[in-house]
Coordinates of C-alpha atoms in Angstrom, one line a residue:
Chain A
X90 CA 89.2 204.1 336.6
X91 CA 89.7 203.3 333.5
X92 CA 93.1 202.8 331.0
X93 CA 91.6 205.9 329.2
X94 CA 91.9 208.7 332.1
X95 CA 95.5 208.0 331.5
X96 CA 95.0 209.8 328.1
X97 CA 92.9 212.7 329.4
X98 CA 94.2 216.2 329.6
X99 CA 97.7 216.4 330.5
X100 CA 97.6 218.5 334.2
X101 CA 100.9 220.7 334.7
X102 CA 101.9 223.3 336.8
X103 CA 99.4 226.4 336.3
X104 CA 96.9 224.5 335.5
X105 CA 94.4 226.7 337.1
X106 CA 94.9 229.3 334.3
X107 CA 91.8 230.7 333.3
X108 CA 91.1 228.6 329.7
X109 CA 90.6 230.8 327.0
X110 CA 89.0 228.3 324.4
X111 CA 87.6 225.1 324.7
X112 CA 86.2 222.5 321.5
X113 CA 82.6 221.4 322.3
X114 CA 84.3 218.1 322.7
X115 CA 81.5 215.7 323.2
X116 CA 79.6 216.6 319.9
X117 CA 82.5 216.4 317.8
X118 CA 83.5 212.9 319.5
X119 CA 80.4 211.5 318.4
X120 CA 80.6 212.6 315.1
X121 CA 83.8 211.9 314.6
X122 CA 83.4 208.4 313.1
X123 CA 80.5 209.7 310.5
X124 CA 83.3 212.2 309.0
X125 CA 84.6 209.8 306.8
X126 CA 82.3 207.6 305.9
X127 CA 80.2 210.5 304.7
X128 CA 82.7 212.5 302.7
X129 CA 83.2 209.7 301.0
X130 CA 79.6 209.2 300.0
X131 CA 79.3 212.3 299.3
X132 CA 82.4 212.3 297.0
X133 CA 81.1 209.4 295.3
X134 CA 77.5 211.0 294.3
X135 CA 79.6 214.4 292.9
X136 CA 81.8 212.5 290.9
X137 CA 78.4 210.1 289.4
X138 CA 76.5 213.7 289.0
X139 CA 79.3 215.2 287.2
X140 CA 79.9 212.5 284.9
X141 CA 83.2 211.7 286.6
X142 CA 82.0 207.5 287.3
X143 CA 80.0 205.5 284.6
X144 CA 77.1 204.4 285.8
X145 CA 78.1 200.8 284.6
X146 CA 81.1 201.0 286.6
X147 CA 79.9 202.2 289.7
X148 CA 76.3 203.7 290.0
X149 CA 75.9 206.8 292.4
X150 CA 74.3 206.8 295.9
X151 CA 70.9 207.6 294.7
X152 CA 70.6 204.9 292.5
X153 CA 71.7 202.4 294.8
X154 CA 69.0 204.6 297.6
X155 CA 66.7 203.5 294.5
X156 CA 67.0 200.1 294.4
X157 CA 67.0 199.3 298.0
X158 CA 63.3 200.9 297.9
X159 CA 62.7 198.8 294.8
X160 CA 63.7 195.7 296.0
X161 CA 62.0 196.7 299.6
X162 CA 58.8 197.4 298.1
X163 CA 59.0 194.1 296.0
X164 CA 59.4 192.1 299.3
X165 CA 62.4 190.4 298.0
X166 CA 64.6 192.4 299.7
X167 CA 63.1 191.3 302.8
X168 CA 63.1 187.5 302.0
X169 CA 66.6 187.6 301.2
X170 CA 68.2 189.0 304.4
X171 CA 65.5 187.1 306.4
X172 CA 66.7 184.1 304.8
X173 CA 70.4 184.8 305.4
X174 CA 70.1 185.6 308.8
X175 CA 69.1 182.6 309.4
X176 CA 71.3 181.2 307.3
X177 CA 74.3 183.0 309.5
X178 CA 72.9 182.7 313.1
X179 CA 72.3 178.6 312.0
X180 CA 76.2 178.4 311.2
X181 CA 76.8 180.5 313.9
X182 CA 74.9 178.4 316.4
X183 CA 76.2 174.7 315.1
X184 CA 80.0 176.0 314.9
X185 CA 80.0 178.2 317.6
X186 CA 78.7 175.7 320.1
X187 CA 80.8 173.0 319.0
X188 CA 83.7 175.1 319.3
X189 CA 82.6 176.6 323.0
X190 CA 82.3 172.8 324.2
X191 CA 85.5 171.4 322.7
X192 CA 88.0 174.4 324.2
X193 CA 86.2 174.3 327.3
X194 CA 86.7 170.1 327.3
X195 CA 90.2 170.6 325.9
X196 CA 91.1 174.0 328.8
X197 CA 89.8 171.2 331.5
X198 CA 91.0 167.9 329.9
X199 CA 94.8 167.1 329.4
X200 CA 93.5 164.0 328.0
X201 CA 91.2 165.2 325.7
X202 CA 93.9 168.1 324.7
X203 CA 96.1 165.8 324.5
X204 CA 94.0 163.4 322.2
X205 CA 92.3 166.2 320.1
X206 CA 94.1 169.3 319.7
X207 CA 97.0 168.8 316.9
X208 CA 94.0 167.1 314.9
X209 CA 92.4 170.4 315.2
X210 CA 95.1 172.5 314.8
X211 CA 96.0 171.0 311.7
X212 CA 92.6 170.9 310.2
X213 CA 92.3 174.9 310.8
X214 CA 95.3 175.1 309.2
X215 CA 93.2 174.3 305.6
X216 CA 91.3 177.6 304.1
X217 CA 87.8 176.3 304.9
X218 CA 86.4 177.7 301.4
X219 CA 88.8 175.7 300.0
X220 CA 86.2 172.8 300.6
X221 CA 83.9 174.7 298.3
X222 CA 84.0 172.0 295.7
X223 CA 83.9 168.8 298.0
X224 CA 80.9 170.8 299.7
X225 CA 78.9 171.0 296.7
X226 CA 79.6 167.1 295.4
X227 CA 78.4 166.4 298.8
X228 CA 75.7 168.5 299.9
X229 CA 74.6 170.1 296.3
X230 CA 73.8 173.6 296.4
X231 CA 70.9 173.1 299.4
X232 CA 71.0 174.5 302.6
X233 CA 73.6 171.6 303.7
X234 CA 76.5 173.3 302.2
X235 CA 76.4 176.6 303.4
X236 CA 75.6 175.5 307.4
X237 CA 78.3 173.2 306.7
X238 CA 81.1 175.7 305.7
X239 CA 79.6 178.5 307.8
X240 CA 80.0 176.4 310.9
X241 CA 83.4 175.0 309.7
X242 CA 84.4 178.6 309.5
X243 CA 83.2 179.3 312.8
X244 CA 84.5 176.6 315.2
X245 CA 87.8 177.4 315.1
X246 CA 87.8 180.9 316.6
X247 CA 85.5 179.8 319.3
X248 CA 87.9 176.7 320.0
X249 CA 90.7 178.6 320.5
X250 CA 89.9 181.8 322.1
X251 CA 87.8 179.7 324.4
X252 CA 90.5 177.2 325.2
X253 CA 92.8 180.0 325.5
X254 CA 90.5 181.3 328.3
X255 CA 89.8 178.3 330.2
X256 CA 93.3 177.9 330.2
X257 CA 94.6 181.0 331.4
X258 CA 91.9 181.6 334.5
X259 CA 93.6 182.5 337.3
X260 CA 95.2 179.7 339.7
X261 CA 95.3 181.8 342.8
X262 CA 91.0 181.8 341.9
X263 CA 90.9 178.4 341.1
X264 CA 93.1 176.9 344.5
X265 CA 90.7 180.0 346.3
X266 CA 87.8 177.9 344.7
X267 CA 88.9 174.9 345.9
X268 CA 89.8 175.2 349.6
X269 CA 86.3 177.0 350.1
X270 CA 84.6 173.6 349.1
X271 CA 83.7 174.5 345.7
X272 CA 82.5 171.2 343.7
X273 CA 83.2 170.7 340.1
X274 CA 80.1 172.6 338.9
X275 CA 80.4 174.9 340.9
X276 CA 84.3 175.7 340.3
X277 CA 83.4 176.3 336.7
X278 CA 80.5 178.1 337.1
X279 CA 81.5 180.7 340.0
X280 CA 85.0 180.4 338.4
X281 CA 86.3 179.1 335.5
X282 CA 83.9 180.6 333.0
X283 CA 83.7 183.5 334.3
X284 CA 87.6 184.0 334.0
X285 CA 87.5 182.9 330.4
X286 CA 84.5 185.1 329.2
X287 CA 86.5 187.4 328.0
X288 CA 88.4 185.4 325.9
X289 CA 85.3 183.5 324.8
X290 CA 83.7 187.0 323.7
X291 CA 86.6 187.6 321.9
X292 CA 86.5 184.5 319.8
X293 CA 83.1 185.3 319.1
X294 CA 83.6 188.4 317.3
X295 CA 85.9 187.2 315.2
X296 CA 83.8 184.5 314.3
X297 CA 81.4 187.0 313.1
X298 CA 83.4 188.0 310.9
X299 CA 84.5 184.6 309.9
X300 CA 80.5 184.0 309.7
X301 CA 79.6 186.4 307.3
X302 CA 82.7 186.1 305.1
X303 CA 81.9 182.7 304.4
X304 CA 78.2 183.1 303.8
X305 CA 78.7 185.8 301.3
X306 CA 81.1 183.1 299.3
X307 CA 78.9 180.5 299.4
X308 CA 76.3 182.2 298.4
X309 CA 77.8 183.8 295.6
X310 CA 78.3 180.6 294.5
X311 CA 75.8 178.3 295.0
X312 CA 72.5 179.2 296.0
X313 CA 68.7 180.6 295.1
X314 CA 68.0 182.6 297.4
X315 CA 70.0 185.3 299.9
X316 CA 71.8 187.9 299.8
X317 CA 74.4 186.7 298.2
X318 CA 72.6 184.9 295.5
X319 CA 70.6 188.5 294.7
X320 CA 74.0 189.9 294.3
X321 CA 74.8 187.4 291.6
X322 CA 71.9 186.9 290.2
X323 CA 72.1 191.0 289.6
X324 CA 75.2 190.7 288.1
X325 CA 74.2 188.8 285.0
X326 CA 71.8 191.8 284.1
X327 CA 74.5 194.3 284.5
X328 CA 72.5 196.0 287.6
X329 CA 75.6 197.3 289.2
X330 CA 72.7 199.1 291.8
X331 CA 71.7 196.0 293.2
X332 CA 75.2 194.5 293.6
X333 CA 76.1 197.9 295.4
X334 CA 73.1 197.5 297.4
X335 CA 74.1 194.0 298.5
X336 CA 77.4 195.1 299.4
X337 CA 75.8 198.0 301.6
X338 CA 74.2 195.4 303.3
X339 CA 76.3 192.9 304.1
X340 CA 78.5 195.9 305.6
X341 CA 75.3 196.9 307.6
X342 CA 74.6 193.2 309.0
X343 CA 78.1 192.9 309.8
X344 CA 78.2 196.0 311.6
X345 CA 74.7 195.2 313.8
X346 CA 76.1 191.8 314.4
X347 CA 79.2 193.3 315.9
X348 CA 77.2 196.1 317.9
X349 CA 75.3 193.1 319.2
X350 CA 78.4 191.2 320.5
X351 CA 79.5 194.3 321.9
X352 CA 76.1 195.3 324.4
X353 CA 76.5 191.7 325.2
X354 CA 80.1 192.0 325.7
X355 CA 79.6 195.4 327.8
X356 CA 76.3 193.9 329.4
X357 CA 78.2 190.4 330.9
X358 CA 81.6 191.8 331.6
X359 CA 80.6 194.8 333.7
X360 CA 83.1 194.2 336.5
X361 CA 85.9 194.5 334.1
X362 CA 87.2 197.8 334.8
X363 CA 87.7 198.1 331.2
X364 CA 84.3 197.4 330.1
X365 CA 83.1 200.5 332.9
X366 CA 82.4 203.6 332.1
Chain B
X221 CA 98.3 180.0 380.8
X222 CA 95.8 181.7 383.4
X223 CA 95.8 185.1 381.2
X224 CA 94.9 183.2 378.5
X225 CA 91.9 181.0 380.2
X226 CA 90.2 184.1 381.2
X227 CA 90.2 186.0 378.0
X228 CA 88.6 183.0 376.6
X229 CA 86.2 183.4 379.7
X230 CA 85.5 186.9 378.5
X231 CA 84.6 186.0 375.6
X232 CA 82.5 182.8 375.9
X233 CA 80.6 185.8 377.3
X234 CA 80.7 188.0 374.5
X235 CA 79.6 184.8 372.3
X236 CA 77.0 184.3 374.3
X237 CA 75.4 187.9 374.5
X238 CA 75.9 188.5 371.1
X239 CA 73.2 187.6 368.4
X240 CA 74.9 188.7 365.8
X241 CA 78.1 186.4 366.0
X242 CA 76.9 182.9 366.7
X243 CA 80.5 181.0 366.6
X244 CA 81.9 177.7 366.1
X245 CA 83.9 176.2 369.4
X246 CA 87.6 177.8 368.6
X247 CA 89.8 174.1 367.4
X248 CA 92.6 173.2 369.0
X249 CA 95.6 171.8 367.0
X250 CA 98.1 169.2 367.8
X251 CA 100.9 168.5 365.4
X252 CA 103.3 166.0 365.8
X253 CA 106.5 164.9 364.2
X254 CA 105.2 167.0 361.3
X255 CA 107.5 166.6 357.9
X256 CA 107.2 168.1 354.2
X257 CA 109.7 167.3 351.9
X258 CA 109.8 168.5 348.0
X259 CA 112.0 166.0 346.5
X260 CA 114.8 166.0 348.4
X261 CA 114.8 169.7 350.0
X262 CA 113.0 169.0 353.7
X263 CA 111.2 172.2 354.7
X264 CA 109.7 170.7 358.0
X265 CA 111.9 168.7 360.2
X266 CA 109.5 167.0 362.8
X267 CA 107.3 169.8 364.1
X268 CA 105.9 168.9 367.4
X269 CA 103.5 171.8 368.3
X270 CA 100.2 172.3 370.4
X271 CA 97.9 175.0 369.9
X272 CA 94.9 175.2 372.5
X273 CA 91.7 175.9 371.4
X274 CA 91.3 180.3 370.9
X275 CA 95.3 180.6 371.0
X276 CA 96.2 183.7 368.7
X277 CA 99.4 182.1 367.3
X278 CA 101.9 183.6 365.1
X279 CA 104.8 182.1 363.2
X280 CA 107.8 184.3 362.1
X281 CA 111.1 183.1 360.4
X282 CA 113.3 184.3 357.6
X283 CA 112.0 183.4 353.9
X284 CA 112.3 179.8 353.2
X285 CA 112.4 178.4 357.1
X286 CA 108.9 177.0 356.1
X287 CA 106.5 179.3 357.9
X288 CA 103.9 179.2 354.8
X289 CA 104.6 175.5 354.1
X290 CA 103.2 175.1 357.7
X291 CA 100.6 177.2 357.4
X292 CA 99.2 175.3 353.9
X293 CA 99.7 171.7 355.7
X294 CA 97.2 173.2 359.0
X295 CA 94.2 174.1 356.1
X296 CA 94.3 171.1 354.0
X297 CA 96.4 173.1 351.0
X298 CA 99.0 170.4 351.2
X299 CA 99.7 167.3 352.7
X300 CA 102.5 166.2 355.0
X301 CA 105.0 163.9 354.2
X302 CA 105.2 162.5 358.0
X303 CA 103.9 163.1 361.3
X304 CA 99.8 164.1 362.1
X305 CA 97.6 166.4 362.4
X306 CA 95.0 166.7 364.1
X307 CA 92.4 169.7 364.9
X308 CA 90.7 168.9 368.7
X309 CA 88.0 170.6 370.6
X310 CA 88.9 172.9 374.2
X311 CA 88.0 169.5 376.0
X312 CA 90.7 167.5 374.1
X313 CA 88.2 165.5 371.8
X314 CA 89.4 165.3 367.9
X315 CA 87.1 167.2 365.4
X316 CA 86.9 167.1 361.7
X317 CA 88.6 169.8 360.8
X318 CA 87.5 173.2 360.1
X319 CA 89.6 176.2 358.9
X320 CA 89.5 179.6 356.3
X321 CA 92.4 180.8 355.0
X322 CA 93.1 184.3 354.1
X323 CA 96.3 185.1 351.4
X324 CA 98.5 187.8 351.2
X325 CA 96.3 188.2 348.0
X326 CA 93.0 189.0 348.7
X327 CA 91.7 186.9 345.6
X328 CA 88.5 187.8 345.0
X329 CA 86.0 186.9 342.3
X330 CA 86.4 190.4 339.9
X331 CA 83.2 189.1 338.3
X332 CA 81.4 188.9 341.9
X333 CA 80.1 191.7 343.7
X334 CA 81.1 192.2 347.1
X335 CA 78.5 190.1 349.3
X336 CA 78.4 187.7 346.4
X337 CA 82.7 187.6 347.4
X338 CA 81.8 187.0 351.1
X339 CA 79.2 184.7 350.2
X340 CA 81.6 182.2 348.5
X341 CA 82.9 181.5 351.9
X342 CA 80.1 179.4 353.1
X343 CA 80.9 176.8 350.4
X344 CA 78.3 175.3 348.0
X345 CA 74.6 174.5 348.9
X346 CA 73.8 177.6 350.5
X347 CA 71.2 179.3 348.7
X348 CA 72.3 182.5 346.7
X349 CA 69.7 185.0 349.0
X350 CA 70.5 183.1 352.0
X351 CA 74.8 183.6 351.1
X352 CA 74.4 187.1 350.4
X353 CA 72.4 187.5 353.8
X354 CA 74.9 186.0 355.8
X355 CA 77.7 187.8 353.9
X356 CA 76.0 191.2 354.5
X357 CA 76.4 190.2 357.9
X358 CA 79.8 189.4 358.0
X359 CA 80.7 192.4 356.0
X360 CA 79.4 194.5 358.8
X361 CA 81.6 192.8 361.1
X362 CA 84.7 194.0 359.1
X363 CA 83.2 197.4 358.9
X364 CA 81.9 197.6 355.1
X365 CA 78.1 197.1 355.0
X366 CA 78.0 199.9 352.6
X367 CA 80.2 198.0 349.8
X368 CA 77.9 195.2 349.9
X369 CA 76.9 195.7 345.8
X370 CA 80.5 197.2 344.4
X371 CA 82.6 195.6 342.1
X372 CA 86.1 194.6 343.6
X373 CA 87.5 196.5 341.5
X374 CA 86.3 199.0 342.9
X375 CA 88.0 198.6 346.4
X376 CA 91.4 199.8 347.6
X377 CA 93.7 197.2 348.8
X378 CA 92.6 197.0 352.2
X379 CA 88.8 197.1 351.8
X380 CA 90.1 194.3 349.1
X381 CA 91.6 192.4 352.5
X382 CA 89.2 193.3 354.5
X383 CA 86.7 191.5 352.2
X384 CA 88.4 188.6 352.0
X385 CA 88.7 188.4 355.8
X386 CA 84.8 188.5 355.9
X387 CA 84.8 185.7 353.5
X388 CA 86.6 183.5 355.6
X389 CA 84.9 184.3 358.7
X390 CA 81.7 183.9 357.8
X391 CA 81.3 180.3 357.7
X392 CA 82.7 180.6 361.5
X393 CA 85.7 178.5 361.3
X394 CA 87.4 177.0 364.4
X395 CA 91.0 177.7 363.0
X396 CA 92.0 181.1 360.9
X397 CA 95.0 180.5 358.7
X398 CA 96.7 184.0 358.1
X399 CA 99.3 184.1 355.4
X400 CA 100.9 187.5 355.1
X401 CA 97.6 188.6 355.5
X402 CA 98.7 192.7 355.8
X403 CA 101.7 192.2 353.5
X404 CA 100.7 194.0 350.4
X405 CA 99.0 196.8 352.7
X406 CA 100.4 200.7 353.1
X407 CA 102.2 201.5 356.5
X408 CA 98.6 202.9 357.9
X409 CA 96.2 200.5 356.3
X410 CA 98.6 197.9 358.0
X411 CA 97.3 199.6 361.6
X412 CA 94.1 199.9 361.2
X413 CA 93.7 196.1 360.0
X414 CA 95.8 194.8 362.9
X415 CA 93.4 196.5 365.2
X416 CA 90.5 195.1 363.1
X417 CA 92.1 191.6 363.4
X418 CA 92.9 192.1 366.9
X419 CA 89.2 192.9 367.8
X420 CA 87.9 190.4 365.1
X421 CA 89.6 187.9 367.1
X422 CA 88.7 188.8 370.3
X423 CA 84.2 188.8 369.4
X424 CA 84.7 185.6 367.8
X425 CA 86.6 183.4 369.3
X426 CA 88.4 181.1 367.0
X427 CA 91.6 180.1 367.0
X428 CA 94.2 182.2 364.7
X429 CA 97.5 181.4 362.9
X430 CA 99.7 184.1 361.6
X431 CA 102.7 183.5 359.1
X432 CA 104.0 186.8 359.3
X433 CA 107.5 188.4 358.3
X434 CA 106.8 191.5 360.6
X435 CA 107.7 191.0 364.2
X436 CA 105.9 193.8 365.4
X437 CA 102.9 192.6 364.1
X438 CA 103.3 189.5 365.4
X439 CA 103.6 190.5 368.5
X440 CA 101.0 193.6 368.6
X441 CA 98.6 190.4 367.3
X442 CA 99.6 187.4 369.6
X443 CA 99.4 185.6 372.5
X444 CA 102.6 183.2 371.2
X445 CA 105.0 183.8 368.9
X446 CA 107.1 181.0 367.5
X447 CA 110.2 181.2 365.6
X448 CA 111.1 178.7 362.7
X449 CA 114.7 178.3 361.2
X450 CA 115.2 175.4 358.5
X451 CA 112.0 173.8 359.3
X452 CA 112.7 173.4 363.2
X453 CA 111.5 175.5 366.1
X454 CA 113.9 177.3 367.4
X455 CA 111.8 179.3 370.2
X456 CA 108.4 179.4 371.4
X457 CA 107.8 182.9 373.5
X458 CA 104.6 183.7 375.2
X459 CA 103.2 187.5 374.8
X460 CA 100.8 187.6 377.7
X461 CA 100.2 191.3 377.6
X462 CA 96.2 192.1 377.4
X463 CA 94.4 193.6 374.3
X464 CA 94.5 196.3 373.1
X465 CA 98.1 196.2 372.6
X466 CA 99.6 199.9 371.7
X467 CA 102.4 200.3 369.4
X468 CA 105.5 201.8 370.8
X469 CA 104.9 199.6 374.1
X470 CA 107.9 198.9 375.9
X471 CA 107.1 195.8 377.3
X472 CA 106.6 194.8 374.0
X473 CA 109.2 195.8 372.4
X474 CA 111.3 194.0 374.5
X475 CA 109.5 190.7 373.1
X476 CA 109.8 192.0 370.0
X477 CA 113.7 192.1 370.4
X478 CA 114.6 188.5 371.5
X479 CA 112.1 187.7 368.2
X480 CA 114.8 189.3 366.5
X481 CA 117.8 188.3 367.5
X482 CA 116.5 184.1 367.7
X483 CA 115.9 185.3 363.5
X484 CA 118.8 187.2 362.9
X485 CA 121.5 185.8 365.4
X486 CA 121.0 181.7 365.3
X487 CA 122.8 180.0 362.5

C-alpha cells in the first residue's frame, strides 16, 4: 500500500528460481543507522587512547561517560535539563500556539491575510537571534529573554506550515462539507483541520529544531542555569568533558523531541497511507 | 404513466414491510423557465421540466449542453439566474427541499473511517454513536457491512462509490442527485453498481436524477431520459420497460438509439 513496495524486490521473469542466498535483512535494517554513529565513537576513543587527540582538544568517550555520572550523581545534571525542558516546551507552547491560531485565522480569513501576512512575512525575514542584544536591554538575562526568543523562533514555522495547510485542504471536501449541512465548527473540525494536519505536523518539527537551536544560544549567552549555561560555565575551567557532554545532550533531547513528534505524527495521521505500515 | 404509478404501488409496499428502510415521501420537482448564465455564456435557456414524485430521471447531452449545471441548481450547489424551483410532495403540495448528491468523485473524509464517512450524511447534531449506527445501517444496504472500520484508503474505487452512495442515502432524501456517479468506475464495477442503483432505487423510493454521458446507462437505469443541447431540451423519451432491465435488450437498444442520434445528429 505504501510508496515503499514500489522499491521492494524487483519481480522478473523466473522469478520462481530457487534463491540461493538471502541477507537476514530485518537485523541488519535495524542496525543499519547504529553503523555509523558507532564507528565513529569508536574511532574517536582509539585515536584519545593512542595519543592521537589531546585531551584539551577533544577528550575521549570515557571521559565524557565520566562526567555525565559526575554531574548525574551531583544532581546538577538533573536540574539543568529539567530546567531547560521547561525552558523549551514554555517557548514551544507560547510560539507554537500563537503561530497555530494566526495560520489557521489567516488559511480562513482573506481579511485577516490580507491585513496580517506581509507584516509577518517581513518580520520572519530578520534572524531572530539577531534580537539577542535588544532582548537582553529589555528582559536582562531572566527567564523573559529566552521564552521570548524561543517563541519568536518558533511561530514562524507553525504560521506557515499551518496556513499552508488550511489553505490547501481539499475543495471537493470542503463543497462535500457544505452541501451535507456542515456548520462552521463543524466544517473545520470534520474537515479543515484534519486536511491541514499534516502540514501542521510538519511545521512542528521544524520548529523543534528552531526550538532548541535558539535555546542553546541564549543560554550560552545569558543565563545561570541550563544546559546551555553548564556548557559555558565549563568552558572557563577548560573542562572540555562537560562541554562534550552538553553537546551529547542537546543531540539526545533533540533527537527524543523528534521521536515524540513522530509517534504523534504516526499516532494522528493513521489513515494516511503513508503513515501505515 | 400507469407503469410508473404501480411500481410506486409496489413499492409503498416494500416501504411499508420493511423495518429496515423507513423512507422519506419521494419529492417531486417542478422547474420552470429555469436560467444560469456565467457572465455572458447562458448554459440554461428556460428549462421547463416536471419530475413526479419517485421518477428515476436521467439527463444525457454532449459536454457543455449543461447537464451538470442542472444538476447543481436541483441540490442547492448553485443558484439560478431566472425561473424557479420548486421540490413538491406526490399530492402536489410544495416541500422544503430535501436532496444528497453523489459526485463522480466519491470524496470521502481520508481521515474518517468508513461508518464515520456514511455518518457525515446525516448532517450535524446527530450524536457520534447514534451516526455511526445509522451509517452501519446504510452500509449494509450498499452491501459493505464488513468495511464499517477501514480506512478509505483502503477501498477500491467502487467500494469508494458505493460508500459515498450510503452517505447520501442515509439521511433518506426525497431527491438523489447523480453526477457521473459510475464515471471513474472499470467496465464491470460499472455493472454491478448500476444493478445496485437500480435495486437501491427500487427499496427506497426516492426520486433519482442522473447526469450521465453513457446512454446505455441511462437507459438500463431510467424511467425517462431527457436530452439537453445548448441548455434547451431537445427530447424527453419515456423508458417504460420494468426492472430488472438486462443489457443487450433489444427493446432497449432501440431507445438507446434515437438517444443517440437526438445527441449526435441535431445541430
Amino acid at each position: 500500500m505504501s510508496i515503499l513496495d514500489i522499491q521492494g524486490p524487483a519481480r522478473t521473469f523466473g522469478a520462481d528460481k530457487p534463491k540461493t542466498f538471502r541477507l537476514p535483512k530485518v537485523d541488519a535494517d535495524r542496525l543499519l543507522p547504529f553503523v555509523v554513529p558507532v564507528a565513529l565513537v569508536g574511532l574517536w576513543q582509539a585515536g584519545s587512547s593512542f595519543g592521537f587527540i589531546s585531551d584539551r582538544i577533544m577528550p575521549s568517550p570515557l571521559a565524557v561517560l565520566s562526567a555525565f555520572w559526575q554531574e548525574a550523581a551531583s544532581g546538577d545534571l538533573g536540574h539543568n535539563i529539567l530546567v531547560s525542558g521547561a525552558r523549551a516546551l514554555a517557548g514551544l507552547a507560547v510560539g507554537g500556539s500563537i503561530g497555530f491560531l494566526l495560520g489557521i485565522v489567516n488559511g480562513l480569513s482573506r481579511l485577516s491575510e490580507r491585513l496580517t501576512d506581509t507584516t509577518l512575512q517581513m518580520v520572519r525575514t530578520i534572524p531572530h537571534l539577531a534580537l539577542i542584544p535588544l532582548v537582553i536591554l529589555w528582559f536582562g538575562i531572566g527567564e523573559e529573554a529566552k521564552l521570548f526568543l524561543t517563541a519568536l523562533g518558533v511561530l514562524f514555522p507553525v504560521y506557515l506550515n499551518t496556513y499552508h495547510g488550511v489553505r490547501n485542504v481539499d475543495r471537493d471536501l470542503i463543497e462535500m462539507g457544505r452541501i451535507y449541512g456542515m456548520g462552521r465548527w463543524s466544517l473545520f473540525r470534520k474537515v479543515i483541520f484534519p486536511g491541514a494536519l499534516p502540514s501542521i505536523f510538519v511545521g512542528l518539527r521544524y520548529a523543534l529544531g528552531i526550538m532548541w537551536l535558539t535555546l542553546i544560544v541564549s543560554e550560552t549567552i545569558a543565563a545561570s542555569s541550563g544546559i546551555g549555561y553548564m556548557a559555558n560555565n565549563a568552558r572557563e575551567f577548560m573542562m572540555t568533558d562537560i562541554v562534550v557532554l552538553a553537546l551529547v545532550i542537546y543531540a539526545l533531547l533533540g533527537k527524543l523531541a523528534d521521536v515524540v513528534a513522530r509517534a504523534l505524527e504516526r499516532w494522528a495521521l493513521s489513515w494516511n497511507p503513508a503513515y501505515q505500515r | 404513466m400507469t407503469i410508473a404509478q404501480v411500481e410506486r404501488d409496489h413499492r409503498a409496499s416494500i416501504e411499508t414491510t420493511s423495518e429496515t428502510a423507513p423512507s422519506v415521501a419521494p419529492a417531486g420537482l417542478r422547474l420552470r423557465g429555469v436560467e444560469k448564465t456565467f457572465g455572458k455564456n447562458r448554459v440554461l435557456r428556460g428549462i421547463d421540466l416536471f419530475v413526479p414524485a419517485g421518477q428515476f430521471l436521467a439527463i444525457v447531452g454532449k459536454s457543455g449542453c449543461g447537464k451538470s449545471t442542472l444538476l447543481r441548481l436541483l441540490v442547492g450547489l448553485d443558484q439560478q439566474t431566472g425561473g424557479t424551483i420548486a421540490f413538491e410532495d406526490g399530492q402536489g403540495q410544495e416541500i422544503a427541499p430535501n436532496s444528497r448528491i453523489v459526485f463522480q468523485e466519491p470524496r470521502l473524509l481520508p481521515w474518517f473511517d468508513v461508518a464515520d464517512n456514511v455518518g457525515v450524511g446525516l448532517g450535524d447534531g446527530v450524536a457520534r454513536a447514534d451516526a455511526r449506527r445509522r451509517g452501519e445501517a446504510a452500509l449494509a444496504e450498499v452491501q459493505l457491512s464488513d468495511k464499517a472500520k477501514e480506512w478509505p484508503s483502503r477501498l477500491s474505487g467502487g467500494q469508494r462509490q458505493r460508500v459515498a452512495l450510503a452517505r447520501a442515502l442515509v439521511s433518506r432524501p426525497g431527491l438523489l442527485a447523480l453526477d457521473e456517479p459510475l464515471g471513474a468506475l472499470d467496465a464491470l464495477t460499472r455493472i454491478s453498481m448500476q444493478a445496485l442503483l437500480a435495486r437501491v432505487w427500487q427499496e427506497l423510493g426516492f426520486t433519482a436524477v442522473l447526469v450521465t454521458h453513457d446512454v446505455t446507462e441511462a437507459v438500463h437505469l431510467a424511467d425517462r431520459v431527457i436530452v439537453l443541447d445548448e441548455g434547451r431540451i431537445i427530447r424527453d423519451i419515456a423508458v417504460p420497460q420494468p426492472h430488472p432491465r438486462h443489457h443487450g435488450d433489444a427493446s432497449l437498444a432501440k431507445i438507446e438509439g434515437q438517444l443517440l442520434e437526438a445527441i449526435l445528429g441535431e445541430r
